[in-house]
Amino acid sequence: DIQMTQSPSSLSASVGDRVTITCRASQMIMTYLNWYQQKPGKAPQLLIYAASYLQSGVPSRFSGSAFRTDFTLTISSLQPEDFATYYCQQSYSSPWTFGQGTKVEIK
Amino acid sequence: QVQLQQWGAGLLKPSETLSLTCSVYDGSFSGYFWSWIRQAPGKGLEWIGEIDHSSSTNNNPSFNYNPSLKTRVTISADASKSQFSLNLTSVTAADSAVYYCARRGSGWHTWGQGTLVTVSS
């Protein structure tokens, strides 16, 4: 199975901050990497697919990038509604696997 | 816009079989992958398996299961009803989780509301 490792596991930030979350794959997965946002008690929502493509309806302050086996989710200016847990997920090889999550909390 | 509505028993005893069904509204059932994903309390996401209805030959959909659960999982579908189902046999407390159905394209872009399943004697 492909292991996905996110860092950090949690972070505290203020509204307006630039936030970066990293995900590393245990092997090459090209750009088969998706990012999700999950709020308490809700299903995850797809933010970014294929490493850098913004899902329809997702604000442009979210962006994704890739370099070899390292992937980054960036929130350019954190908004109150962005406090949530974020997951990366590889869609290169079954079984599809997720990172352990990064919880973004209010500072 | 497609919506997924899921249902099933929320409280099971050890060794029983978990059964959940997901119905697809306002969207095509054919042409997509239909998945089940779970999340144990306070934990991350785990993909359980999926049925592949993406091919035009929908009379013979294919299945793909997580090897960690493969011996206990069966996913089935009734395309005429736009429904797909999950059966997980011989459940234990470790199977207690919120179970989600979801549609996969480039990522899982449509999700059901989730069903909390608790396994307890």
XYZ file of N, CA, C and O in Angstrom, chain A residues 1 34 36 38 41-46 49-50 55 87 89 91 94-100, chain B residues 35 37 39 43-47 50 64-67 100 104 106-109 111-114:
184
model
N 0.834 -1.186 0.000
C 0.000 0.000 0.000
C 0.882 1.254 0.000
O 1.971 1.263 0.569
N -5.222 14.099 -4.188
C -6.397 14.923 -3.921
C -6.368 15.440 -2.496
O -5.786 14.810 -1.614
N -8.870 17.081 0.694
C -10.220 17.201 1.214
C -10.211 18.060 2.473
O -9.238 18.070 3.231
N -12.598 18.573 5.955
C -13.678 17.987 6.734
C -13.941 18.812 7.976
O -13.019 19.097 8.750
N -18.559 16.477 12.221
C -19.891 15.952 11.972
C -20.320 15.967 10.514
O -21.474 15.650 10.221
N -19.407 16.343 9.617
C -19.748 16.435 8.196
C -18.892 15.500 7.367
O -17.808 15.089 7.776
N -19.387 15.194 6.179
C -18.586 14.420 5.238
C -17.455 15.290 4.689
O -17.583 16.517 4.613
N -16.363 14.667 4.307
C -15.289 15.436 3.657
C -15.779 16.083 2.372
O -16.721 15.594 1.733
N -15.111 17.185 2.007
C -15.408 17.856 0.747
C -14.129 17.946 -0.075
O -13.075 18.333 0.459
N -14.231 17.611 -1.347
C -13.080 17.666 -2.243
C -12.722 19.119 -2.526
O -13.567 19.911 -2.945
N -8.075 18.352 -6.855
C -7.819 17.043 -7.447
C -6.635 17.148 -8.402
O -6.282 18.243 -8.846
N -6.044 16.004 -8.675
C -4.857 15.948 -9.540
C -3.803 16.967 -9.109
O -3.191 17.641 -9.950
N -11.414 22.146 -7.338
C -12.755 21.614 -7.554
C -13.722 22.782 -7.718
O -13.578 23.833 -7.088
N -7.268 16.475 4.646
C -6.703 15.169 4.318
C -6.187 15.167 2.885
O -6.857 15.677 1.974
N -5.024 12.433 -0.226
C -5.423 11.074 -0.641
C -4.791 10.769 -1.995
O -4.865 11.600 -2.912
N -4.643 8.724 -5.494
C -5.503 7.979 -6.418
C -4.658 7.357 -7.530
O -5.118 7.176 -8.663
N -4.541 1.405 -6.161
C -5.414 0.816 -5.160
C -4.596 -0.103 -4.245
O -3.692 -0.798 -4.712
N -4.884 -0.153 -2.930
C -5.982 0.534 -2.246
C -5.720 2.034 -2.100
O -4.619 2.457 -1.764
N -6.764 2.821 -2.389
C -6.655 4.279 -2.259
C -6.438 4.602 -0.775
O -7.139 4.074 0.085
N -5.476 5.441 -0.483
C -5.113 5.718 0.893
C -5.067 7.210 1.170
O -4.810 8.020 0.278
N -5.310 7.538 2.447
C -5.365 8.914 2.915
C -4.195 9.206 3.860
O -3.664 8.290 4.517
N -3.857 10.478 3.951
C -2.990 10.915 5.019
C -3.765 10.893 6.327
O -4.987 10.711 6.344
N -3.055 11.106 7.427
C -3.689 10.994 8.744
C -4.468 12.241 9.127
O -5.188 12.244 10.128
N -18.302 4.211 -4.158
C -17.403 3.750 -3.101
C -18.049 3.781 -1.719
O -19.032 4.487 -1.492
N -16.502 4.367 2.251
C -15.362 4.865 3.016
C -15.817 4.962 4.459
O -16.985 5.276 4.720
N -14.809 6.029 8.773
C -13.992 6.852 9.655
C -14.317 6.486 11.093
O -15.412 6.789 11.583
N -10.703 9.403 14.245
C -9.624 8.883 13.408
C -9.731 9.383 11.974
O -10.602 10.172 11.633
N -8.840 8.881 11.138
C -8.804 9.284 9.742
C -9.735 8.450 8.872
O -10.552 7.666 9.360
N -9.586 8.623 7.570
C -10.468 8.008 6.592
C -9.862 6.723 6.041
O -8.649 6.659 5.781
N -10.716 5.728 5.854
C -10.279 4.437 5.309
C -11.206 4.036 4.173
O -12.420 3.913 4.360
N -10.630 3.805 3.015
C -11.404 3.338 1.875
C -11.714 1.859 2.036
O -10.826 1.053 2.348
N -15.199 -0.406 -3.742
C -16.013 0.287 -4.723
C -16.497 -0.662 -5.807
O -15.931 -1.741 -6.015
N -13.699 -3.602 -6.520
C -12.356 -3.367 -6.025
C -12.462 -3.161 -4.519
O -13.198 -2.276 -4.067
N -11.755 -3.995 -3.760
C -11.857 -3.945 -2.310
C -10.492 -3.666 -1.679
O -9.454 -4.060 -2.213
N -10.543 -3.038 -0.522
C -9.328 -2.875 0.266
C -8.898 -4.263 0.768
O -9.692 -4.950 1.412
N -7.676 -4.669 0.491
C -7.232 -6.001 0.927
C -7.379 -6.224 2.427
O -7.581 -7.364 2.862
N -19.453 6.184 5.018
C -19.905 7.082 3.964
C -19.965 6.347 2.630
O -19.075 5.541 2.314
N -16.912 8.483 -7.028
C -15.533 8.806 -7.377
C -15.402 9.139 -8.860
O -15.854 8.408 -9.722
N -12.551 12.271 -10.419
C -11.215 12.735 -10.042
C -11.292 13.087 -8.564
O -11.477 14.228 -8.189
N -11.148 12.104 -7.741
C -11.402 12.276 -6.310
C -12.868 11.982 -6.000
O -13.714 11.868 -6.891
N -13.166 11.865 -4.721
C -14.553 11.648 -4.290
C -15.218 13.007 -4.147
O -15.015 13.717 -3.163
N -16.036 13.361 -5.126
C -16.581 14.708 -5.161
C -18.019 14.786 -4.657
O -18.556 15.875 -4.502
N -20.610 12.963 -1.659
C -20.655 12.075 -0.495
C -22.070 11.973 0.051
O -22.857 12.924 -0.045
N -22.364 10.821 0.663
C -23.567 10.701 1.446
C -23.391 11.405 2.785
O -22.313 11.933 3.084
N -24.443 11.379 3.569
C -24.434 12.117 4.829
C -23.695 11.390 5.941
O -23.388 11.985 6.974
N -23.405 10.125 5.725
C -22.719 9.339 6.741
C -23.697 8.614 7.646
O -24.776 9.124 7.953
